[in-house]
Amino acid sequence: MLSTHVRNGWYLGAWSDEIGRTLTRRWITDIPVCFYRLPDGSATAVEDRCPHRKYPLSLGHLDDEGTLQCDYHGYRFDGQGVCVGVAEQADRPKAALRRFPLVEKDGAIWIWPGEAGLADASLLPDTSWLTDPHWTHVHGVVPLKARHLLLVENLLDLTHETFLHPTSIGNAAVAATPIDVTVEGDRVGFSRRMIGIEAPPFYEKSCGLTSPVDRWQDGEFHPPGIFVLHIRVAATGTEEPEGFHMKVLYGMTPAHGNETHDFYALARDYLIDDEDLTEFQHKQQLAVMQEDVDALEAQELMYATDPGGTAESSIRSDLAALRGRRALAKMLAREQRGNVPV
Amino acid sequence: MLSTHVRNGWYLGAWSDEIGRTLTRRWITDIPVCFYRLPDGSATAVEDRCPHRKYPLSLGHLDDEGTLQCDYHGYRFDGQGVCVGVAEQADRPKAALRRFPLVEKDGAIWIWPGEAGLADASLLPDTSWLTDPHWTHVHGVVPLKARHLLLVENLLDLTHETFLHPTSIGNAAVAATPIDVTVEGDRVGFSRRMIGIEAPPFYEKSCGLTSPVDRWQDGEFHPPGIFVLHIRVAATGTEEPEGFHMKVLYGMTPAHGNETHDFYALARDYLIDDEDLTEFQHKQQLAVMQEDVDALEAQELMYATDPGGTAESSIRSDLAALRGRRALAKMLAREQRGNVPV
Amino acid sequence: MLSTHVRNGWYLGAWSDEIGRTLTRRWITDIPVCFYRLPDGSATAVEDRCPHRKYPLSLGHLDDEGTLQCDYHGYRFDGQGVCVGVAEQADRPKAALRRFPLVEKDGAIWIWPGEAGLADASLLPDTSWLTDPHWTHVHGVVPLKARHLLLVENLLDLTHETFLHPTSIGNAAVAATPIDVTVEGDRVGFSRRMIGIEAPPFYEKSCGLTSPVDRWQDGEFHPPGIFVLHIRVAATGTEEPEGFHMKVLYGMTPAHGNETHDFYALARDYLIDDEDLTEFQHKQQLAVMQEDVDALEAQELMYATDPGGTAESSIRSDLAALRGRRALAKMLAREQRGNVPV
């Protein structure tokens, strides 16, 4: 059956610190996935359906040798997902779990829910700043009851900060400043350089800046599900590399139906030992995300109840989002034609 | 996409006192509608989807000049629904809201959710008694999780009062008294004259009458969604215009799916300054409506789970309801053929 | 419309003590059924939709003569389901309720929701032990939000006791002991003889046995919805008929959609006056069923979200369940071709 989600691509499946020697279920692109770690510490992800009678493996047991047992009829699987036996008979059933390509790096576990042979770790963006000792970050995941595309478009058009986040990261300068858009293959980038503007409240408090400031937003969408935002704020006229740098990683991972996992990491390269600042930034990040979640869930209802699809009006600031939408549509079409990259 | 609801017709959209300078969403025939008032006090209703990215306008802002702003990306619309600008660019997007014909009179706001060119205010029934100084009334709206047709049929066959409302407005005389039915174009009327009957409890208490009484019910269905009931009760033999008169207006407005707004107004022409009586009548009205809501929701489940549709048995007292059902079916068929009245 | 449930077969509709002179609704194979008793005490079951406007009859009234009145518009039906009149007119509407074949015996009411002409009481299994004075039993019904087939397969493959019920009725011996399977027409039987095994906790406490014991499980599936399990436990080497005997009846009755009524009766032939033992066994039975309900509901989600249907791996212990699945599929196909037994 065709999924409406692109599956041939990397998605953030879990933060490293979420997965251990217990069994964790998470839906990824309509597939129930069971995450766990083998005795050597490596992360593993398998389809959460026993090949015998589809019972969730995440309700089973993992032993010290890394053998996973289904707790309905006792099928047992080794770390490669191969069935190694059942109590009911001496001979081993010919059965294996579907096991998903994973890459774990910089504290994140990336999963490729589509055709395993196409998984290419070089497609992952640089996330070394998550573990760079000159940076510090917070991270987590927020549930979102809205389709993945709406989150992608939210992040590719940050002019919404002006209207949706006016008490924190948004002000008039964001919507008033046009973006430059670049497309390289499937990737979409945009750049917004706000020069000599009023400092939004979050940056005022976060960096101790007073207006006027320069504020840079450089976004990268790695479709289907990764967004990285490079931020720089500084007193107007300060030369690079001086100033305050921040980075935000969003893992936009389709869950089930029109629900999405909204993974985030927010990092900075200044006052990295200031725990009060870290706590303040984390609270602000979650408050901003809640504003987005509320808006996207309201928007989701308007799309879900308008299947005929009235035409949409677009403006120049939509360019990156439209390019992102097109990239996703192309990936999905390619996938449904048989996964041949064109 | 075809709706299962007739849209070319007047529906009660809101009571006048529900709509002000704030934004109010209400679903009407599967369309999300945003109601508000312009600075001149006139009521306005637009589709509650911004033409940009469908975000609900009812979550936006209305300024003192009557400009409505979408709070996701800032599209702004004047009182005619025309986009007057966005912060993102100097030139104005070519976009307009879908705006619905409204008629506000006698404290009610009527909406025509279909083709605007067909809206004809002369189709509205007389409701002058809602504001006539010799009458007083109460009004409100009750949510109903049942399809519109079941409410229409409920009101067009009041024999159910005998069985469903035996402690208030119903007694054996209702079911035992046949009706006269008249059809004029799409309109369906019925008349039930109960002469020399026992007074039902509600009229006993409401009018201080003792049996025997005469009780008249004259109903008018203005399809798709308006029902007016003219009631007269009097000691048996009293000549018109003596006796107690009441009128009930029902606005039966399809909301979303199989849910319906059940608007009501109950008026009387006697003891109009007796607030205790008003309160008593309002409580009784709501109690009777709750009995109907419970019954219609139970009935809805029986229709929803019987899509094959077993044949129905009908009796003579169903005649008005069957005529109403036919009128609605004809309107819907006409609408789906292209709105040409035949 | 075709149902996904076999309807030409006996299902447990209710325990005798559940049905009286009040009206009880229960969904059976997607049909709302209204159960009640006539003045002579006989149980009756009719479709819970009034033929007039589908209003639930279970919300109506039953009078002392056994006349059932719909409380929406007053249709009245005699004990045969024939309409005997309405208050609205002198002549009787030609209408009748759909009435289902019932057999009441041994404290259970069996219903045949399909074609009445095919109902054959001789297809019912022997349940005389439910009322045999040398036996005692407990019974009840548990709601299950999982499709009927999953419950059938659960009971036809008791190796799951080892994994799902390890603290009560399961231990390693169950999964380790193969079954013999017999098929007679549509009926499927299996037999598991565990000899010289460790006593599972439930039988230790219930019978005062110490290991080693012999444990017999003889199951009979009478499709579509009846399962009888004959149990014998005894100190190893004890000859029949010595030892402890128990019987379990499961009525697996499709309710609505993928929900199922899970009826049970648990009986024993020893210490039949020991009420503490009865209470202990009832608690254990319900605890075991709750483990099954939790597992089957988790499994249901995995089937419901996998409509494409990945192929299943099977082992020898699945044989009875596979035969049961095949019997159900054949019955359904036969029914959809026109109920001609082949």
PDB file of C-alpha atoms in Angstrom, chain A residues 147 258 299-307, chain B residues 49:
ATOM      1  CA  ARG A 147       0.501  16.609   9.014  1.00  0.00           C
ATOM      2  CA  ASN A 258      -1.745  13.170  10.227  1.00  0.00           C
ATOM      3  CA  GLN A 299      -4.559  24.673  10.426  1.00  0.00           C
ATOM      4  CA  GLU A 300      -4.637  20.869  10.127  1.00  0.00           C
ATOM      5  CA  LEU A 301      -8.375  20.868  10.805  1.00  0.00           C
ATOM      6  CA  MET A 302      -8.879  23.415   8.022  1.00  0.00           C
ATOM      7  CA  TYR A 303      -6.997  21.185   5.535  1.00  0.00           C
ATOM      8  CA  ALA A 304      -8.607  17.958   6.721  1.00  0.00           C
ATOM      9  CA  THR A 305     -12.093  19.408   6.269  1.00  0.00           C
ATOM     10  CA  ASP A 306     -11.355  20.925   2.854  1.00  0.00           C
ATOM     11  CA  PRO A 307     -10.485  17.862   0.788  1.00  0.00           C
TER      12      PRO A 307
ATOM     13  CA  ARG B  49      -9.925  29.880   6.065  1.00  0.00           C
TER      14      ARG B  49
END
